[in-house]
PDB file of C-alpha atoms in Angstrom:
ATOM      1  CA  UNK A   1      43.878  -6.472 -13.672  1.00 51.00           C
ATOM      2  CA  UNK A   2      46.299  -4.376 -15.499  1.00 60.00           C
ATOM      3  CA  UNK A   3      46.177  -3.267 -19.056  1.00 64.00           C
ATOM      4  CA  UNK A   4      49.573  -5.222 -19.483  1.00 70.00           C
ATOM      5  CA  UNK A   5      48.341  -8.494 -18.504  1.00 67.00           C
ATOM      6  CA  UNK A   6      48.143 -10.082 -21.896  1.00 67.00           C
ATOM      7  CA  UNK A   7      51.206  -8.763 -23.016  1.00 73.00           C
ATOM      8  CA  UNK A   8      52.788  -9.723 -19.955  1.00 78.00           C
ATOM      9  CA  UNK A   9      51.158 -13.491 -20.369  1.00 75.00           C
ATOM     10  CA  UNK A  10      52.692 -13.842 -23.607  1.00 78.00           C
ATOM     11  CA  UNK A  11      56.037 -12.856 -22.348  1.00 80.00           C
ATOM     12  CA  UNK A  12      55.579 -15.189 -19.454  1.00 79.00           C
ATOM     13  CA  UNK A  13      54.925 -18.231 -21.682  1.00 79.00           C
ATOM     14  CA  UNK A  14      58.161 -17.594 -23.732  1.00 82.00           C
ATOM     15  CA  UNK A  15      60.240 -17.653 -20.845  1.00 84.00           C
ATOM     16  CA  UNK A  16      58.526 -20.743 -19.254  1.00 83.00           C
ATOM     17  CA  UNK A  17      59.569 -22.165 -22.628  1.00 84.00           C
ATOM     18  CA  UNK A  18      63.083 -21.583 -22.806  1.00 86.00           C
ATOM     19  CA  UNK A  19      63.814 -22.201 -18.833  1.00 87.00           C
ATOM     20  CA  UNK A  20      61.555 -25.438 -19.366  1.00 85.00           C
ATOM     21  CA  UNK A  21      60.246 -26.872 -22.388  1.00 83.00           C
ATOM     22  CA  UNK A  22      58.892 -30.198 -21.267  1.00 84.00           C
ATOM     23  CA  UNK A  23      56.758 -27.952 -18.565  1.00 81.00           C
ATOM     24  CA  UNK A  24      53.031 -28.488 -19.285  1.00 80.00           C
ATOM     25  CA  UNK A  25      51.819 -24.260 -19.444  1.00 74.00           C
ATOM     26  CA  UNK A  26      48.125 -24.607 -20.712  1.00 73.00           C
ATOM     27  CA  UNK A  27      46.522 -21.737 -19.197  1.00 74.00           C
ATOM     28  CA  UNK A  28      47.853 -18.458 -17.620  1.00 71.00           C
ATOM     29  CA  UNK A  29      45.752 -16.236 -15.072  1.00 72.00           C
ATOM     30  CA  UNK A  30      46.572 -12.791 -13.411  1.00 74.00           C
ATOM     31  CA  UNK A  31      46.648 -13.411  -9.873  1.00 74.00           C
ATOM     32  CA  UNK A  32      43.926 -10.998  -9.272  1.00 75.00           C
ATOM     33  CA  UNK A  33      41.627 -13.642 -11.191  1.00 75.00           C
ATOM     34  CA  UNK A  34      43.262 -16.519  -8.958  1.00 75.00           C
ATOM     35  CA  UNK A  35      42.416 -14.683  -6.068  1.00 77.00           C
ATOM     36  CA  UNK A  36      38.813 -13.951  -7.065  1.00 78.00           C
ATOM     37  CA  UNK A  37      38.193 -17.945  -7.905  1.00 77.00           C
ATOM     38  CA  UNK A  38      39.856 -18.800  -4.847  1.00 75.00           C
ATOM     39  CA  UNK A  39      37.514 -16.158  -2.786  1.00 76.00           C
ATOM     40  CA  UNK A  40      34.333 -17.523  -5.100  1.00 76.00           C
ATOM     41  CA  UNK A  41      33.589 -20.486  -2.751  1.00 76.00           C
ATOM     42  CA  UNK A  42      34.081 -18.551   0.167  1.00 76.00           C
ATOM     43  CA  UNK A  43      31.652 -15.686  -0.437  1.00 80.00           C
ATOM     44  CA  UNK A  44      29.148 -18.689  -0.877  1.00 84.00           C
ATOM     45  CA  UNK A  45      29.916 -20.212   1.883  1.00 84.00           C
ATOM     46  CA  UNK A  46      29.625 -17.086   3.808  1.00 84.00           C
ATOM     47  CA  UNK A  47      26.176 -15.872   2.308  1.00 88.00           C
ATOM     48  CA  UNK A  48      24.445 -18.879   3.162  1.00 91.00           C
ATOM     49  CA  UNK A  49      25.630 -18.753   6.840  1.00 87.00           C
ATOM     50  CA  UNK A  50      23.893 -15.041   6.643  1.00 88.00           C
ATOM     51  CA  UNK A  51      20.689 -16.503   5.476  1.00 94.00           C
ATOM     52  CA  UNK A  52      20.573 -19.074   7.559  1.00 94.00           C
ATOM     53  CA  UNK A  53      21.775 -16.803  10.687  1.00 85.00           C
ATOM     54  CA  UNK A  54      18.752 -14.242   9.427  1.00 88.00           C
ATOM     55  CA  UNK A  55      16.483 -17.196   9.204  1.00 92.00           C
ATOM     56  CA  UNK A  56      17.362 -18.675  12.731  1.00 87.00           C
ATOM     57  CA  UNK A  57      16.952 -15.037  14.214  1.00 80.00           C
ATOM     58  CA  UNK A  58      13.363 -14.853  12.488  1.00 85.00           C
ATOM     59  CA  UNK A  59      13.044 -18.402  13.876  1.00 88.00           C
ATOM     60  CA  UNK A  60      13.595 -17.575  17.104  1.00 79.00           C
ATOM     61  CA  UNK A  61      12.094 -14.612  17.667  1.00 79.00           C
ATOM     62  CA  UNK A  62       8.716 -16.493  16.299  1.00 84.00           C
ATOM     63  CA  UNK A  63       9.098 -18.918  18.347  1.00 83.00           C
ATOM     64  CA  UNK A  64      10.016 -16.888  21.415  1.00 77.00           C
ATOM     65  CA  UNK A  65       6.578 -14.297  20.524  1.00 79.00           C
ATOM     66  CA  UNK A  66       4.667 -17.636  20.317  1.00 83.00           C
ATOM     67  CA  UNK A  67       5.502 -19.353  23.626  1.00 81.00           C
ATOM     68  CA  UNK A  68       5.123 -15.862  25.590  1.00 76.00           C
ATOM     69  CA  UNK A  69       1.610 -15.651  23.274  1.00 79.00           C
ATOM     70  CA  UNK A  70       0.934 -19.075  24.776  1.00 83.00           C
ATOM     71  CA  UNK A  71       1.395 -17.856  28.266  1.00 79.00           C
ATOM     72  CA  UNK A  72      -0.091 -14.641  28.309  1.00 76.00           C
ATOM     73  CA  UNK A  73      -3.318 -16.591  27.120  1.00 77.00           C
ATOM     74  CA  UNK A  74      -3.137 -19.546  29.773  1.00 81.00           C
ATOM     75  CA  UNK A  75      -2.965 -16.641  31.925  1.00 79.00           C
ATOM     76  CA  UNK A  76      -5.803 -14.547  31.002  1.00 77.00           C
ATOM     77  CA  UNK A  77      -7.873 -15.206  34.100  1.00 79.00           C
ATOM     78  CA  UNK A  78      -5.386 -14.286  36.288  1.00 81.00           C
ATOM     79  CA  UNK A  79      -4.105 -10.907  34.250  1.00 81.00           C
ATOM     80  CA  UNK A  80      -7.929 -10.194  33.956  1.00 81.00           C
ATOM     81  CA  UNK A  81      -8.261 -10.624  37.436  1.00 83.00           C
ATOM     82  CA  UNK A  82      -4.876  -8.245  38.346  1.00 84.00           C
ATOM     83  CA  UNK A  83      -6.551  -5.601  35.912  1.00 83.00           C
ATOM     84  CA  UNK A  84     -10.220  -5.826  37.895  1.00 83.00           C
ATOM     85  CA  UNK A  85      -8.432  -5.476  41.557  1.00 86.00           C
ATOM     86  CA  UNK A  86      -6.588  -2.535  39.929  1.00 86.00           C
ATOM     87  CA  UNK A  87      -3.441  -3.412  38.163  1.00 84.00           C
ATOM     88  CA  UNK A  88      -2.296  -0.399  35.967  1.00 87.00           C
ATOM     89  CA  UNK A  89      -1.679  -1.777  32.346  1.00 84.00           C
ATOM     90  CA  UNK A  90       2.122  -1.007  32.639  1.00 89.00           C
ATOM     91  CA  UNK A  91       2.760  -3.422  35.799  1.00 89.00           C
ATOM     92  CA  UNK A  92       0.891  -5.870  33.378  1.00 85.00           C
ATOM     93  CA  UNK A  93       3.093  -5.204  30.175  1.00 85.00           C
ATOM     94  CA  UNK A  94       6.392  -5.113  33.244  1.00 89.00           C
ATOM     95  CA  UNK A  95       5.343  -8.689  34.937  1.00 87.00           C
ATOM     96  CA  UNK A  96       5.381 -10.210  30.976  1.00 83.00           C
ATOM     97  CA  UNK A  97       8.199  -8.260  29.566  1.00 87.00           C
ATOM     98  CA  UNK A  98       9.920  -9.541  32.726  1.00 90.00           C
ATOM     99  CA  UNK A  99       8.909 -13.062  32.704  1.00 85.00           C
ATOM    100  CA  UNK A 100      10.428 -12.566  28.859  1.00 83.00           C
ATOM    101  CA  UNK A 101      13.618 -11.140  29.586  1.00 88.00           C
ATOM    102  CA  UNK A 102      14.394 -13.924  32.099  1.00 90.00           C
ATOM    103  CA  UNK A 103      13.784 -16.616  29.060  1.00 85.00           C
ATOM    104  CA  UNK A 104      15.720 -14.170  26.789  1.00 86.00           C
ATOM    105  CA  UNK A 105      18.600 -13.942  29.304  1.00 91.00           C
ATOM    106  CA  UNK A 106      19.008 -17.644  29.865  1.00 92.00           C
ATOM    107  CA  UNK A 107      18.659 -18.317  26.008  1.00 88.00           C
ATOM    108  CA  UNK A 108      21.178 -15.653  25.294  1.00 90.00           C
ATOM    109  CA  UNK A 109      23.492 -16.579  28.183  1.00 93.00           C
ATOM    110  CA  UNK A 110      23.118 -20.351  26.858  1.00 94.00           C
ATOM    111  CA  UNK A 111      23.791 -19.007  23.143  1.00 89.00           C
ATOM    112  CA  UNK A 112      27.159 -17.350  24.098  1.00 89.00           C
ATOM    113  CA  UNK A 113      28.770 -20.317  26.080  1.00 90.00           C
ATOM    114  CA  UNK A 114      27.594 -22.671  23.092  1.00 90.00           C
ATOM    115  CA  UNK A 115      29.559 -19.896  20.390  1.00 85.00           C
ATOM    116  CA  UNK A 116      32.462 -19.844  22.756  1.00 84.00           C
ATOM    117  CA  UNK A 117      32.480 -23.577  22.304  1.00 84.00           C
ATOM    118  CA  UNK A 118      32.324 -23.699  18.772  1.00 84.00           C
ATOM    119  CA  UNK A 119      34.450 -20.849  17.663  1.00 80.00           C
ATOM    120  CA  UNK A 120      37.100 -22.789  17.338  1.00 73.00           C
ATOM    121  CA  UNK A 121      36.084 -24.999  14.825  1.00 76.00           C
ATOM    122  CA  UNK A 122      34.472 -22.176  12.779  1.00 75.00           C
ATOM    123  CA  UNK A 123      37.522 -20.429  13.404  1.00 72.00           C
ATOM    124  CA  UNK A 124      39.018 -21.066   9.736  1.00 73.00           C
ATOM    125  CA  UNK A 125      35.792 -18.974   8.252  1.00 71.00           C
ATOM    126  CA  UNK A 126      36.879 -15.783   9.487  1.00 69.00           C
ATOM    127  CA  UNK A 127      38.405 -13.052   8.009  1.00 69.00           C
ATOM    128  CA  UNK A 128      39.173  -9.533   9.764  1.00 69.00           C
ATOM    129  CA  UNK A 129      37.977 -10.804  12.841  1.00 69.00           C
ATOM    130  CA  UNK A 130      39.525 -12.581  15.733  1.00 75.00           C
ATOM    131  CA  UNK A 131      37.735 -16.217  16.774  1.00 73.00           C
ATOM    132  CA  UNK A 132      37.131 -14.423  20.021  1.00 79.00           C
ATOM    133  CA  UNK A 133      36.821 -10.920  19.182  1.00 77.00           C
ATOM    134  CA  UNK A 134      34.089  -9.155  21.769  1.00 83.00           C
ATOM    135  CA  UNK A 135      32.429  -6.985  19.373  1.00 84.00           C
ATOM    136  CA  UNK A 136      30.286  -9.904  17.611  1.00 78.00           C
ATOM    137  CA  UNK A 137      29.549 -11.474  20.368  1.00 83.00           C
ATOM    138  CA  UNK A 138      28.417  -8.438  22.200  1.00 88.00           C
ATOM    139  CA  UNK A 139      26.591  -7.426  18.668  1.00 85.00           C
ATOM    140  CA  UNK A 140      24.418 -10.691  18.259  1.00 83.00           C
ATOM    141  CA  UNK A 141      24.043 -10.977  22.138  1.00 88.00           C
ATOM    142  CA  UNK A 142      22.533  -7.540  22.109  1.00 90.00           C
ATOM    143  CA  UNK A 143      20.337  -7.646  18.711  1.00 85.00           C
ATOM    144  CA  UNK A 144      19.206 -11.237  20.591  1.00 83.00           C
ATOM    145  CA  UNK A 145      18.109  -9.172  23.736  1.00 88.00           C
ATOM    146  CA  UNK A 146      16.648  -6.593  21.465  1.00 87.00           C
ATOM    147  CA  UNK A 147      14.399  -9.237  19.590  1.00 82.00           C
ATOM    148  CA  UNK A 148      13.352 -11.128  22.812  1.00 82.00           C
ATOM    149  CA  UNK A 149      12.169  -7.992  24.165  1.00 86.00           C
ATOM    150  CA  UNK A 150      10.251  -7.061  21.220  1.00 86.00           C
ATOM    151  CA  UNK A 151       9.034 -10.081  21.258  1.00 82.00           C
ATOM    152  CA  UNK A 152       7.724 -10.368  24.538  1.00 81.00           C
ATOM    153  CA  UNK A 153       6.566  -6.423  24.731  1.00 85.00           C
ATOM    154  CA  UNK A 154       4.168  -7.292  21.793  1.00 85.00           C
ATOM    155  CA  UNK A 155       2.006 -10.242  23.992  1.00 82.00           C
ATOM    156  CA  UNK A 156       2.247  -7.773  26.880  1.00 81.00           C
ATOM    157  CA  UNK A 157       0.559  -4.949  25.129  1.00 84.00           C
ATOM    158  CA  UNK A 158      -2.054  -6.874  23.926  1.00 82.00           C
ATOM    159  CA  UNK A 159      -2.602  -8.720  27.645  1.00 78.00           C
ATOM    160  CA  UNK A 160      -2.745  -5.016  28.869  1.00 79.00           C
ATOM    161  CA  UNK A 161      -5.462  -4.012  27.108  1.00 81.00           C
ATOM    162  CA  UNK A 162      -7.995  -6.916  27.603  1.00 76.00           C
ATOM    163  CA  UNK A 163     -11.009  -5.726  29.328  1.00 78.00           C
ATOM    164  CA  UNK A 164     -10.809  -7.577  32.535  1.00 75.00           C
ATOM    165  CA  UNK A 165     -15.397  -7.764  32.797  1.00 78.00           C
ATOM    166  CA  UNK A 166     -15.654  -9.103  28.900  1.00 73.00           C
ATOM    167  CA  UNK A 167     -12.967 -11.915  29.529  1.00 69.00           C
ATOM    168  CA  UNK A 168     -14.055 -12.997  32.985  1.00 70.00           C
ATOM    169  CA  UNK A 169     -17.689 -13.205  31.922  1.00 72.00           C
ATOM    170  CA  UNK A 170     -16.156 -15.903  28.701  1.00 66.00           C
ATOM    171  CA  UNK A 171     -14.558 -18.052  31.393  1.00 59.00           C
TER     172      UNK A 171
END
């Protein structure tokens, strides 16, 4: 917005009037306002699809330490069993980070085809970025992998610590 702009306005109007005097001229805005209404709905458009893409990745990771929870308890016996007959605590934390990665991998690898199909149609939302550009898909594929292993590390420490005599005497 310049200094000018009112002036400028003014000057605006008066021409408008001589060129064309039936022309209806109620309101005049510097473009830079234009442009900042026009970008208005955007930006709101664009900060609820970050909220809702933080809340799906809180989501999901959730979700993903709660199944691998579920599964490191249903297998108790048998991780308290591997511990007893002399499992180290890191093969233990390895065999459920592992099992994790595999579900992380599929989901991820599932996730990627899915955004690949629907860039397109999100394609109009973009700005600076190509509707294929590798660097956010390689981004979110990554901070996915990062969560998912987080996610699954955190069941795996706690499997590798159980105290294979206390648990088997429970059962």
């Amino acid at each position: 917005k310049t200094a000018r702009a009112g002036v400028i306005a003014r000057e605006v109007r008066e021409l408008v009037k001589e060129v064309a005097p039936e022309a209806p001229m109620s309101r005049v805005y510097p473009m830079a306002e234009l442009a900042r209404r026009s970008m208005m709905q955007l930006s709101f458009t664009m900060l609820t699809l970050g909220i809702i893409s933080a809340l799906a990745l809180i989501l999901g990771a959730v979700g993903l330490y709660g199944v691998l929870s579920y599964i490191v308890a249903e297998r108790t016996r048998e991780i308290c069993v591997r511990l007893a007959l002399g499992a180290r605590g890191e093969q233990v934390r390895g065999m459920v980070v592992a099992q994790g990665a595999q579900v992380v991998g599929a989901g991820v690898a599932i996730g990627v085809v899915v955004a690949l199909a629907t860039t397109r149609a999100l394609g109009s939302l973009l700005f600076g970025v190509k509707a294929l550009d590798l660097r956010p898909f390689l981004a979110m594929s990554l901070s996915m992998v990062a969560v998912g292993l987080l996610a699954s590390y955190l069941p795996a420490r706690r499997a590798s610590t159980v105290d294979p005599i206390e648990s088997l005497r429970g059962d």
